Backbone as CSV, one residue per row, in Angstrom:
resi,resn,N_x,N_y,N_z,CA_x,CA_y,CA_z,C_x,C_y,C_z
1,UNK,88.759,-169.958,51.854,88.870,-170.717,50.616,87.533,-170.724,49.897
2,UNK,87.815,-171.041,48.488,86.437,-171.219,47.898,85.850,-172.687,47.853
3,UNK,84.622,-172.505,47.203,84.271,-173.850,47.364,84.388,-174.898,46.634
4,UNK,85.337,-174.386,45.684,85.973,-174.971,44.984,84.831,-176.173,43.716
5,UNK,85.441,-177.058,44.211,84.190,-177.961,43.202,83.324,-178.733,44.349
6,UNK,83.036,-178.107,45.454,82.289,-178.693,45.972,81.085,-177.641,45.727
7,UNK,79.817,-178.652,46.493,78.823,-178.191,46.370,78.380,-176.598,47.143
8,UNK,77.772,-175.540,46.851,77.721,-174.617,47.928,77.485,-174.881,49.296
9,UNK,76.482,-176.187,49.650,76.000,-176.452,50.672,76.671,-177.580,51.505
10,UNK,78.034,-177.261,50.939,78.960,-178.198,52.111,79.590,-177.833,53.219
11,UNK,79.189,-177.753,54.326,79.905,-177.319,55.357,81.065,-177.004,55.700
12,UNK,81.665,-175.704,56.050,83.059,-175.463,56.163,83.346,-175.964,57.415
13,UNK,85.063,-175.874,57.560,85.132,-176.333,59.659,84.170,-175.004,60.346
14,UNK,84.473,-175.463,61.209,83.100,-174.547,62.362,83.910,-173.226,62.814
15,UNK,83.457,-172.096,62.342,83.782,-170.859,62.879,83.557,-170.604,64.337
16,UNK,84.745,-169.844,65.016,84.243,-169.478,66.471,83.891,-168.299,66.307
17,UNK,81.985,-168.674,66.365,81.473,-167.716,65.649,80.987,-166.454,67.459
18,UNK,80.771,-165.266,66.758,80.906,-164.527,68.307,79.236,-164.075,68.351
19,UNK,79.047,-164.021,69.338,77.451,-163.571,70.071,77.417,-162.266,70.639
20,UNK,76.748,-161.259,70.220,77.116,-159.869,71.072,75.831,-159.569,71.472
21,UNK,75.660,-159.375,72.407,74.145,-159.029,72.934,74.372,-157.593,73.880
22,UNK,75.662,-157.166,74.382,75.746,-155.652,74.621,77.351,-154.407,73.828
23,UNK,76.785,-153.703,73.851,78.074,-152.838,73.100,79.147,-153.252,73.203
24,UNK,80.098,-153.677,74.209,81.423,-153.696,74.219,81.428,-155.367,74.884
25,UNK,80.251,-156.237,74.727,81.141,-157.247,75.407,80.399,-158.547,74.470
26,UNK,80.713,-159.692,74.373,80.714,-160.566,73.238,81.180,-161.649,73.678
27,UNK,80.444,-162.989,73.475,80.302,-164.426,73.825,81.000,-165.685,72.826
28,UNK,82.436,-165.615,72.859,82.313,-166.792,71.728,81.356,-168.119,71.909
29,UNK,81.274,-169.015,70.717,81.202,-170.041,70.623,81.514,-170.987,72.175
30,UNK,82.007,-170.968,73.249,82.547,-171.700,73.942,81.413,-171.016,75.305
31,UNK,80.962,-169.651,75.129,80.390,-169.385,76.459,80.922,-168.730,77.318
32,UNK,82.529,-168.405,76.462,82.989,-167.409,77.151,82.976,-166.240,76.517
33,UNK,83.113,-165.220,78.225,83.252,-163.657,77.691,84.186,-163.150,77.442
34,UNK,84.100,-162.520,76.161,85.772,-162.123,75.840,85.273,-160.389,75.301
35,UNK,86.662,-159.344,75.220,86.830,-158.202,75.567,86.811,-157.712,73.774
36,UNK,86.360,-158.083,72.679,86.233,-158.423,71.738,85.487,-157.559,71.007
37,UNK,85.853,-156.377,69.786,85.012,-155.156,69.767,83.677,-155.609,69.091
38,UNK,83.074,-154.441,68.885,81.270,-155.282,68.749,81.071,-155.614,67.605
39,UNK,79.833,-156.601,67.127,79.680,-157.440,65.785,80.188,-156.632,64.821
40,UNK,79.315,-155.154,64.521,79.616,-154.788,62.997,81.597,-154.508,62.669
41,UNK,82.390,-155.311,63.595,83.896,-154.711,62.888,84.200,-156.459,62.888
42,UNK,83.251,-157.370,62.331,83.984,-158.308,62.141,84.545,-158.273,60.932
43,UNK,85.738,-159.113,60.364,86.461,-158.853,59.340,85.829,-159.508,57.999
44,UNK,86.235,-159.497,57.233,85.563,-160.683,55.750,85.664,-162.053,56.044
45,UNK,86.586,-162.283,56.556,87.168,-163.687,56.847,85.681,-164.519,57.633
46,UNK,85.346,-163.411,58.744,84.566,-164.145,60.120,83.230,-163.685,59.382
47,UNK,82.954,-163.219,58.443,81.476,-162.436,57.758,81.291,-164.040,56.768
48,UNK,82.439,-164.517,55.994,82.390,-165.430,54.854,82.120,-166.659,55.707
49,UNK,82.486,-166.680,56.943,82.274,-167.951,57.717,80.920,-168.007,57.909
50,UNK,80.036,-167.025,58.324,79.233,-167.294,58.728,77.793,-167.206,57.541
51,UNK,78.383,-166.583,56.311,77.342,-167.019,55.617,77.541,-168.111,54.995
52,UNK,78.880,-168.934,55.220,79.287,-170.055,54.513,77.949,-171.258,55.354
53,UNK,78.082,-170.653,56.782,77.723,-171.741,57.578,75.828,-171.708,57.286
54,UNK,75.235,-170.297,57.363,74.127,-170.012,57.057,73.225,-170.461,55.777
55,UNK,74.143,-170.841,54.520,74.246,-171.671,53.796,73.641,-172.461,54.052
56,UNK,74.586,-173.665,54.519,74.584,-174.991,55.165,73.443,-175.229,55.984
57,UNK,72.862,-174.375,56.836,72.161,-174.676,58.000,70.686,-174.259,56.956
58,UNK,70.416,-173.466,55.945,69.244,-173.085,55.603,69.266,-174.261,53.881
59,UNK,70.543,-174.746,53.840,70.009,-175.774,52.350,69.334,-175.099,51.249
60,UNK,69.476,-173.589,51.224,68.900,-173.332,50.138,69.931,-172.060,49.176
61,UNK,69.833,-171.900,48.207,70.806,-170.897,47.216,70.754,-169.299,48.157
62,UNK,72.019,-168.696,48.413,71.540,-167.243,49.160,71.926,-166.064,47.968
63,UNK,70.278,-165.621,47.481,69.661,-164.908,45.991,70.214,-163.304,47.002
64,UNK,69.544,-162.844,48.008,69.159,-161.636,48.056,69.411,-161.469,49.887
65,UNK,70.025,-160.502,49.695,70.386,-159.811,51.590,69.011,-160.073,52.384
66,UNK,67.782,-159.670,51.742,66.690,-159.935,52.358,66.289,-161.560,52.881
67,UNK,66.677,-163.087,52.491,66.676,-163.678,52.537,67.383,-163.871,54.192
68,UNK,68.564,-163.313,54.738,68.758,-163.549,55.785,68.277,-162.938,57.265
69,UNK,67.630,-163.603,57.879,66.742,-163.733,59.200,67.560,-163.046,59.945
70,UNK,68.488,-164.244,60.588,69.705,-164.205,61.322,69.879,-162.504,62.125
71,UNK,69.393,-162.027,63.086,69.769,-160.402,63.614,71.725,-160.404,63.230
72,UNK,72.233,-161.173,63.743,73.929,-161.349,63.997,74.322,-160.844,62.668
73,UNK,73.772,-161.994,61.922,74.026,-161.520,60.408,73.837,-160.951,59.728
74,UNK,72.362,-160.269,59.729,72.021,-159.513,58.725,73.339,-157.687,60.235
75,UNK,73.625,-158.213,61.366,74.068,-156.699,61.338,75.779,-156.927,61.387
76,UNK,76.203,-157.851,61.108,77.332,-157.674,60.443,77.489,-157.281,58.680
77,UNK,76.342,-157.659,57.958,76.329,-157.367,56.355,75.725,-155.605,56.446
78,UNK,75.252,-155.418,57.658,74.689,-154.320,57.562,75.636,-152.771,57.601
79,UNK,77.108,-153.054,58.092,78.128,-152.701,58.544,78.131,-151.521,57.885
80,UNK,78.939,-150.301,57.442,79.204,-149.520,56.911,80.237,-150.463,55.083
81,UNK,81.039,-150.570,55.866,81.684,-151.392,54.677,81.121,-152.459,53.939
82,UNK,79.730,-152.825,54.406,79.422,-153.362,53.518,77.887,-153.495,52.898
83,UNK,77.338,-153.074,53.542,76.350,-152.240,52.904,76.038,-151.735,51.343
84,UNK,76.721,-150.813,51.541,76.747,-150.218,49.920,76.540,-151.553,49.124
85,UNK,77.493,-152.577,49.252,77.554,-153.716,48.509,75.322,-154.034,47.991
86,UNK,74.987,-153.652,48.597,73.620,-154.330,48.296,72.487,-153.166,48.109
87,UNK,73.006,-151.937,47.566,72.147,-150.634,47.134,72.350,-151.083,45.503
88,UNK,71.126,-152.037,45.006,71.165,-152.224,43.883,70.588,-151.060,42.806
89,UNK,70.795,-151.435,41.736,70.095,-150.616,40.369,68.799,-151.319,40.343
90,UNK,67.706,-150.154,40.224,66.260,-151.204,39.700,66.074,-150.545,38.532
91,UNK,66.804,-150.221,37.536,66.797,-150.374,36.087,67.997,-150.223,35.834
92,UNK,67.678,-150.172,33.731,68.893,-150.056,33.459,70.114,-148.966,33.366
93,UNK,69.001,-147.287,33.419,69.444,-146.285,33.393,70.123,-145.816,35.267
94,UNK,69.420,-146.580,35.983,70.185,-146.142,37.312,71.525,-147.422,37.352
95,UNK,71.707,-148.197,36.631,72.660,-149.574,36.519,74.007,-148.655,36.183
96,UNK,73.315,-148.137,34.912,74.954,-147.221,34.368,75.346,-146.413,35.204
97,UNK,73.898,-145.454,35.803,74.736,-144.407,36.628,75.601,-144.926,37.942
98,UNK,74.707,-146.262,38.424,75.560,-146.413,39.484,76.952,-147.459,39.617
99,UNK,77.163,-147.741,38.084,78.623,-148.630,37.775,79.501,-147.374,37.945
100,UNK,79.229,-146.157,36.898,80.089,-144.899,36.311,80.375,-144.267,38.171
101,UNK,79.556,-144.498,38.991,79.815,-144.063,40.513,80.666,-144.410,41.098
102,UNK,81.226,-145.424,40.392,82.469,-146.297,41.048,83.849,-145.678,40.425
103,UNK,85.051,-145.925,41.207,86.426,-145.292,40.849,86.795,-146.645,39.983
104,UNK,86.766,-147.242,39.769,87.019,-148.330,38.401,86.783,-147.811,37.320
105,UNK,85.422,-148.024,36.868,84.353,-147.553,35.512,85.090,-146.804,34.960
106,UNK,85.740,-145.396,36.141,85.698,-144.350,35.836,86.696,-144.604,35.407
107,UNK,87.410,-144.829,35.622,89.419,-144.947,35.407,89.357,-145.675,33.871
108,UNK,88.579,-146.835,34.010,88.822,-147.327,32.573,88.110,-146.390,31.473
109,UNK,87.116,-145.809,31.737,86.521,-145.099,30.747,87.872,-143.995,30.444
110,UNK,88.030,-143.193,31.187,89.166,-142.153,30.764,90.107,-142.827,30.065
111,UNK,90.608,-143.722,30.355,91.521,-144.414,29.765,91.494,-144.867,28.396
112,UNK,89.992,-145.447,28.252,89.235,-145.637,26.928,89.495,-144.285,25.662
113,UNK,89.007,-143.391,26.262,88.315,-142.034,25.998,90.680,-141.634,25.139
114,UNK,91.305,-141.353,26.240,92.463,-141.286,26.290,93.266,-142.029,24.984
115,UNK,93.078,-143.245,24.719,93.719,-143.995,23.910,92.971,-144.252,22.435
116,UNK,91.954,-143.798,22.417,91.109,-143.860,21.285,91.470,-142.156,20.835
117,UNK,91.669,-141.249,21.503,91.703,-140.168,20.878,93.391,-139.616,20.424
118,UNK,94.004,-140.442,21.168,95.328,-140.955,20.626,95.557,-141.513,19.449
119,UNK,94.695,-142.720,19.430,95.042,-143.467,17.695,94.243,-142.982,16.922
120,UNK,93.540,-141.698,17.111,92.622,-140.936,16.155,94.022,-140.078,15.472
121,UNK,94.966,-139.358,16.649,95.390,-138.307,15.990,96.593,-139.262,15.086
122,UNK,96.868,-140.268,15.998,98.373,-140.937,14.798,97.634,-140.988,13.686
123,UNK,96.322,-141.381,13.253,95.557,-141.989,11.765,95.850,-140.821,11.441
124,UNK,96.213,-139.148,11.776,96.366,-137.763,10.838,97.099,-138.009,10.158
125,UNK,97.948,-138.903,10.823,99.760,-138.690,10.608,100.381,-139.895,9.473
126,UNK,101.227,-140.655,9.220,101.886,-141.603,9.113,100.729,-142.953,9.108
127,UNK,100.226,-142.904,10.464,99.524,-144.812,11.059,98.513,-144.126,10.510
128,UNK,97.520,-144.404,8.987,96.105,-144.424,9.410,95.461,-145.739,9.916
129,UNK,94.291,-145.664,10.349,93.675,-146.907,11.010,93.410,-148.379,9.275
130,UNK,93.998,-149.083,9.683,93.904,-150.248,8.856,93.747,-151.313,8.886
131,UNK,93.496,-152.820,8.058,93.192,-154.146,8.568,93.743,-154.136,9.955
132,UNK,94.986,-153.861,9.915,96.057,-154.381,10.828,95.644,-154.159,12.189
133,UNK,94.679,-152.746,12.515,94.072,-152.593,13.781,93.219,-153.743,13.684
134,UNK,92.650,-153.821,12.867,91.054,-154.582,12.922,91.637,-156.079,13.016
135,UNK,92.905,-156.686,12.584,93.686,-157.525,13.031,94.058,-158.026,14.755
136,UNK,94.673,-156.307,14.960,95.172,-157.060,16.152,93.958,-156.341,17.417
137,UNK,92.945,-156.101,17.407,91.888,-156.168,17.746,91.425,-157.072,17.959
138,UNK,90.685,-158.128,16.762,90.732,-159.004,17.073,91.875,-160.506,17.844
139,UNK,92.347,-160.210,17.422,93.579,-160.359,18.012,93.482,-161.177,19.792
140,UNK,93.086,-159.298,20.272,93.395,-159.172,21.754,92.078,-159.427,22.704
141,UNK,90.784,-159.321,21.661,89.669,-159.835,21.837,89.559,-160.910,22.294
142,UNK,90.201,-162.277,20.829,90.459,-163.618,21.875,91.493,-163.573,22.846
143,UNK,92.522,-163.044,22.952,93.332,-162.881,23.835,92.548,-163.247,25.403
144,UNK,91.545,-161.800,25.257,91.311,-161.638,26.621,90.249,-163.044,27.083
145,UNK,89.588,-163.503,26.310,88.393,-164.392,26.424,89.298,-165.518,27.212
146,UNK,90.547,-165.837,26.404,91.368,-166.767,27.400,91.436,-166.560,28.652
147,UNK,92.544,-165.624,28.588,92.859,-165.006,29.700,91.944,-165.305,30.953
148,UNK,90.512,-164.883,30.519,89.653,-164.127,31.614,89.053,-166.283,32.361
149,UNK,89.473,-167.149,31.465,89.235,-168.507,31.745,90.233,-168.881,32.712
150,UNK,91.598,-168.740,31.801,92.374,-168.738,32.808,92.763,-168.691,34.092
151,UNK,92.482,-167.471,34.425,92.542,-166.720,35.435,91.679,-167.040,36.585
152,UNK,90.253,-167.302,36.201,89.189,-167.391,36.605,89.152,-168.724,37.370
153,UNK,89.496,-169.662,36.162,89.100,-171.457,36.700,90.658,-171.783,37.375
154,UNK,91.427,-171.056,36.848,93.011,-171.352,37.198,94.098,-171.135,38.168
155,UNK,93.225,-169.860,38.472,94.050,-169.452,39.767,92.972,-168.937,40.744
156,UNK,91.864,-168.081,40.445,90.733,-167.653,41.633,90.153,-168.823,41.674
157,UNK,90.248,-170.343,40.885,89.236,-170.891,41.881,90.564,-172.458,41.679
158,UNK,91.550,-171.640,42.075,92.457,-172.998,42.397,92.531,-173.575,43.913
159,UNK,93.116,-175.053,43.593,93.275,-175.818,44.845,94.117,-175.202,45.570
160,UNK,94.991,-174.136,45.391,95.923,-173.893,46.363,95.285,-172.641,47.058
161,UNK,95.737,-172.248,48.233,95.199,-171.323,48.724,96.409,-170.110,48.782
162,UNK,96.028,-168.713,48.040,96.697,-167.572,48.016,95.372,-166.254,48.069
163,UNK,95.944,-165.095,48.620,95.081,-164.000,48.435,94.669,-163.994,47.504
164,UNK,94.367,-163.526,46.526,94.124,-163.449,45.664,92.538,-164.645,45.493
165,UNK,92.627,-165.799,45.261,91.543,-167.021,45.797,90.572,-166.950,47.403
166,UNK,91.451,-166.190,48.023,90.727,-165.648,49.293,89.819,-165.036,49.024
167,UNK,90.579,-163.493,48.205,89.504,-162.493,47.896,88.486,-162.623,47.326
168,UNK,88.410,-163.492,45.893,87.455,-164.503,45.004,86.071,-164.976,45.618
169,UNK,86.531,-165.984,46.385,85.606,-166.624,47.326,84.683,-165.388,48.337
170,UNK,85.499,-164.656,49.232,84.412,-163.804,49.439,83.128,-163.191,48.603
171,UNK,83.786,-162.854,46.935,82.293,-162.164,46.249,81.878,-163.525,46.200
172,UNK,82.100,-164.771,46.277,80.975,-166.424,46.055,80.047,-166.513,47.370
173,UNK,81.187,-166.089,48.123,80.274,-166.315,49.770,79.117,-164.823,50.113
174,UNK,78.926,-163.582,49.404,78.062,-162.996,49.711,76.627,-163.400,48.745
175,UNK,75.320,-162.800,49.122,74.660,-163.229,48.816,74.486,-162.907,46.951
176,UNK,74.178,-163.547,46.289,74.068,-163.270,44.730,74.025,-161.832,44.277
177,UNK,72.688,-161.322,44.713,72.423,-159.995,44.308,73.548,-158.750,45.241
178,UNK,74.548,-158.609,44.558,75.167,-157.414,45.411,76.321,-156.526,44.096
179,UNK,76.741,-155.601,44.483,77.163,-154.319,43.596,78.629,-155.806,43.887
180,UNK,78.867,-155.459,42.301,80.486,-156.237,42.375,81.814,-155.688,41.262
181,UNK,82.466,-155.104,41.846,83.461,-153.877,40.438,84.780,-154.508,41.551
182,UNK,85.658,-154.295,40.298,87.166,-154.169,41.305,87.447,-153.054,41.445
183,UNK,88.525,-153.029,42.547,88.901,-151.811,43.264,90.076,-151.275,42.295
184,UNK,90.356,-149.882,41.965,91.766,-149.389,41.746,92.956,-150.172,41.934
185,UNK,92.971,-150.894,42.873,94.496,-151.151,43.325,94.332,-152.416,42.813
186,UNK,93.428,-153.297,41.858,93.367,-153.902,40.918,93.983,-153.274,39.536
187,UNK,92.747,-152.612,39.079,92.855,-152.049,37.804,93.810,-151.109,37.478
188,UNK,94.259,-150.394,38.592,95.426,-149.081,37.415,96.760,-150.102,37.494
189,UNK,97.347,-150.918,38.361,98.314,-151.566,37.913,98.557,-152.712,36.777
190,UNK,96.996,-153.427,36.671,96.868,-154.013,36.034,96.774,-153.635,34.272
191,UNK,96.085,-152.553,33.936,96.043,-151.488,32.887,97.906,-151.461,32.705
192,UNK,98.463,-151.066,33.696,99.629,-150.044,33.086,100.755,-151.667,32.660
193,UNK,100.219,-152.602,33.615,101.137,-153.844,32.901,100.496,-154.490,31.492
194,UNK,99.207,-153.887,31.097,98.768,-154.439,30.134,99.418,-153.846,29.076
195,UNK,99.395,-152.308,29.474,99.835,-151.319,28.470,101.206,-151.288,27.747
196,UNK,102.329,-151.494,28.935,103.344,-152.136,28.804,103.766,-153.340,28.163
197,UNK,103.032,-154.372,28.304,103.417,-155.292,27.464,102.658,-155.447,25.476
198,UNK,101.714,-154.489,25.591,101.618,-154.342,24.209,102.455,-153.326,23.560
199,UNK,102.786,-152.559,23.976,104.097,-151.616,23.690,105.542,-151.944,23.466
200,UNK,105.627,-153.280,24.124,107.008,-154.572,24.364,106.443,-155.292,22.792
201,UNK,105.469,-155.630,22.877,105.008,-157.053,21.416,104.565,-156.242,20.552
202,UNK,104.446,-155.451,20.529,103.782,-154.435,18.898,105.149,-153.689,18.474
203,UNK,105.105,-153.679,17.311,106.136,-153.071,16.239,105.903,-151.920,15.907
204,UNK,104.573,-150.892,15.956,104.634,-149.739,15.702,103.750,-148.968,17.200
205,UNK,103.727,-148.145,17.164,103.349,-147.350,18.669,101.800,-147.315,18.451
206,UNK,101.257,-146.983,16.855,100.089,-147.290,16.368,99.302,-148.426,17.020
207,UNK,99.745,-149.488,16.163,99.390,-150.840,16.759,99.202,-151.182,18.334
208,UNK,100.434,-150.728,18.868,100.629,-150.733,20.059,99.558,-149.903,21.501
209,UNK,99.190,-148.479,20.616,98.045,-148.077,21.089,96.478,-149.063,21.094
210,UNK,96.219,-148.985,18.975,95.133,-149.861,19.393,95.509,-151.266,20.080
211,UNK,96.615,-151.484,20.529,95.953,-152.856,21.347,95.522,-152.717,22.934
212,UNK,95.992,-151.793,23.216,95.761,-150.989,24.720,94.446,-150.972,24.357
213,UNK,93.930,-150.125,23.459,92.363,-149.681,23.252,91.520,-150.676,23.499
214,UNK,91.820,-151.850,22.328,91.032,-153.085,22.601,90.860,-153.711,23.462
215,UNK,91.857,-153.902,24.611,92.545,-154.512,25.937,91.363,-154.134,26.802
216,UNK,91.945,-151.845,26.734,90.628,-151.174,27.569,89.074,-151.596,27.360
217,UNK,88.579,-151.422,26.388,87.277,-151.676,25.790,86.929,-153.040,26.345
218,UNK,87.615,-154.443,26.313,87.249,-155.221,26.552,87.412,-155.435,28.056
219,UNK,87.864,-154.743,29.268,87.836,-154.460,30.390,86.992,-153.785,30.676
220,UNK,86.398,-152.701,30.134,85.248,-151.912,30.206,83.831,-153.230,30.406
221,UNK,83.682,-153.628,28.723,82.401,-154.317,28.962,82.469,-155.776,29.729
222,UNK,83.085,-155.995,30.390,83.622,-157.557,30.894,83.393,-157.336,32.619
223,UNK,83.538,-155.735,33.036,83.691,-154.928,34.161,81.764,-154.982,34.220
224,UNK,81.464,-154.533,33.506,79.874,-153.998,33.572,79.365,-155.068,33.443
225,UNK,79.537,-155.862,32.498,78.661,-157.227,32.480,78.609,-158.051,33.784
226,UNK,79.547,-158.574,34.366,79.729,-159.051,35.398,79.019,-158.451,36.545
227,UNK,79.249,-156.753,36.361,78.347,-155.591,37.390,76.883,-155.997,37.022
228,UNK,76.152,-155.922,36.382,74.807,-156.409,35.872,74.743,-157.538,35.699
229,UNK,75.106,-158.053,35.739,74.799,-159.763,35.834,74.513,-159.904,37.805
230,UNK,74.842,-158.998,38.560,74.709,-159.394,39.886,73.807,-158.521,40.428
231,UNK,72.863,-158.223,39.367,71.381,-157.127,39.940,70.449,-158.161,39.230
232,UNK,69.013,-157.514,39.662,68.007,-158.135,39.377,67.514,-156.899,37.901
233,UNK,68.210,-155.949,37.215,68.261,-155.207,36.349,67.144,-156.318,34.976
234,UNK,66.235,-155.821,34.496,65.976,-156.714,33.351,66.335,-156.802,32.459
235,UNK,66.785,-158.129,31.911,67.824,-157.754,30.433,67.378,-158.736,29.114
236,UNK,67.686,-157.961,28.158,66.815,-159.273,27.169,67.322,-160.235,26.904
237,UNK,66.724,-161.138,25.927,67.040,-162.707,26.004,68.238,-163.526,26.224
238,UNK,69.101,-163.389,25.107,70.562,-163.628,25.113,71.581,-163.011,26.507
239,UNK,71.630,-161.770,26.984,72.071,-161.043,27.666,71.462,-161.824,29.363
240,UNK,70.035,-162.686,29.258,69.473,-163.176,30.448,70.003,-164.197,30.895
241,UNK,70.477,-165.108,29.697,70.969,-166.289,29.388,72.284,-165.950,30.136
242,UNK,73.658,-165.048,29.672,74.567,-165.062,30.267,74.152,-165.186,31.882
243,UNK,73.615,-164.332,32.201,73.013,-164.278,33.653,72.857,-165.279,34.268
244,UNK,72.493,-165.959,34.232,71.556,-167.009,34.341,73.043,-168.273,34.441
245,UNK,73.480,-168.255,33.119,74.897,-168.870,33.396,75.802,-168.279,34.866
246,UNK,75.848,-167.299,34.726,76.993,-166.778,36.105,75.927,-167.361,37.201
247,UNK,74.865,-167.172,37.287,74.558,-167.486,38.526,74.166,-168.980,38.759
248,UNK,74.598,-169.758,37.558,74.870,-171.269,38.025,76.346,-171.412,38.184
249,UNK,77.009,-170.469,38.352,78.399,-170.550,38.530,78.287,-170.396,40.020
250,UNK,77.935,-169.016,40.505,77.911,-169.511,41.796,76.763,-170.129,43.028
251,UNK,75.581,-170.318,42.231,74.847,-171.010,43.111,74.819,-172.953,42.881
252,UNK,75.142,-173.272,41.627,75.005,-174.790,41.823,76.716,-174.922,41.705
253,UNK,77.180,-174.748,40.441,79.082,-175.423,40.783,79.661,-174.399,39.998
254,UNK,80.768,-174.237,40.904,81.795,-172.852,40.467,82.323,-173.680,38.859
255,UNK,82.319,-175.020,38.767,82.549,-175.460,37.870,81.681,-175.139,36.186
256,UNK,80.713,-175.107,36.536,79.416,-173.731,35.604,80.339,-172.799,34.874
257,UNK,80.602,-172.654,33.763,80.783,-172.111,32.789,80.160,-171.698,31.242
């Protein structure tokens, strides 16, 4: 679970957290030996526990992977799977290259690229581009700004507990600075129900494209911002400020907006 509107530094129940001191054999919490494979295949679940608890026990905001002491911990974060998570950008030109490295970026960019060169060729035809894009553009612009509140305060950081709020809480429970994009099996279903339902509410196929476009575009920069907002990348004033906001979102109250 997340931490909902509590403070970061509130103690979760107590993980039976495991001790491995040789390859194949491992000490729970209790002192017993159990047959239990070795630290680095613990799951997210038993990884979020224990930086939940590491938290708690150190009272202070967790900024950077380097911050944790802990051998246990730093070699469960050290894992194969999760690792990568903390090969940051130290500028802005290695930031892009290493968002565009990801199978997300990439998918929405084509997609971008795809639907813009689409409502280029209808403007030959019949649809040229008019208020009416620049209408429902804006339009889908506020659309998404909702949406992305929605979603956010409404269901990833709701009282009830579903996957989805599971998954959430894990990017709250790793340490601040780490690579953060959604996976495919987010985004291409999510795209093709977006796509679909502006194709259902738009009256011409025109329209109906640019609202996909706008939809894409604003998934694009909403994708990256969020990606750079979780590096130490330098960014100027206004752009620092957002920053600065997200990370009172998750270091003082998820309630931070």
């Amino acid at each position: 679970a997340s931490f909902g509107t509590r403070s970061a530094f509130v103690k979760p129940p107590g993980p039976r957290i495991r001790f491995c001191s040789m390859p194949h054999t491992c000490l729970l919490a209790t002192g017993l030996p159990s047959e239990e494979p070795p630290v680095t295949s613990a799951t997210n679940d038993e990884v979020a526990l224990q930086l939940r608890d590491y938290r708690f026990n150190n009272r202070r905001p967790l900024l950077d992977v380097q911050q944790i002491k802990d051998e246990h911990l730093r070699a469960l974060l050290g894992n194969p799977k999760l690792a990568s998570h903390f090969d940051l950008p130290a500028n802005l030109n290695d930031a892009v290259s290493r968002f565009f490295a990801e199978a997300t970026p990439r998918f929405i960019a084509a997609m971008f690229l795809l639907l813009f060169g689409l409502r280029v060729f209808l403007a030959q035809g019949a649809s040229p581009i008019g208020w009416a894009d620049v209408a429902v553009t804006g339009l889908v612009a506020a659309f998404w700004m909702v949406q992305e509140w929605v979603l956010h305060d409404k269901a990833l950081h709701s009282d009830r507990d579903w996957f989805g709020k599971d998954i959430h809480a894990f990017h709250h429970d790793l340490p601040y600075y780490h690579i953060s994009v959604d996976g495919l099996g987010l985004a291409v279903p999510w795209f093709g129900v977006a796509a679909a339902a502006a194709f259902l509410l738009f009256p011409t196929l025109a329209l109906a494209v640019t609202a996909t476009l706008a939809y894409t575009t604003c998934g694009l920069v909403y994708e990256f911002s969020h990606f750079i907002s979780h590096t130490r990348v330098a960014l100027p004033g206004a752009l620092n400020g957002l920053r600065q906001h997200h990370m009172n979102h998750h270091l003082v109250s998820t309630e931070s907006w």
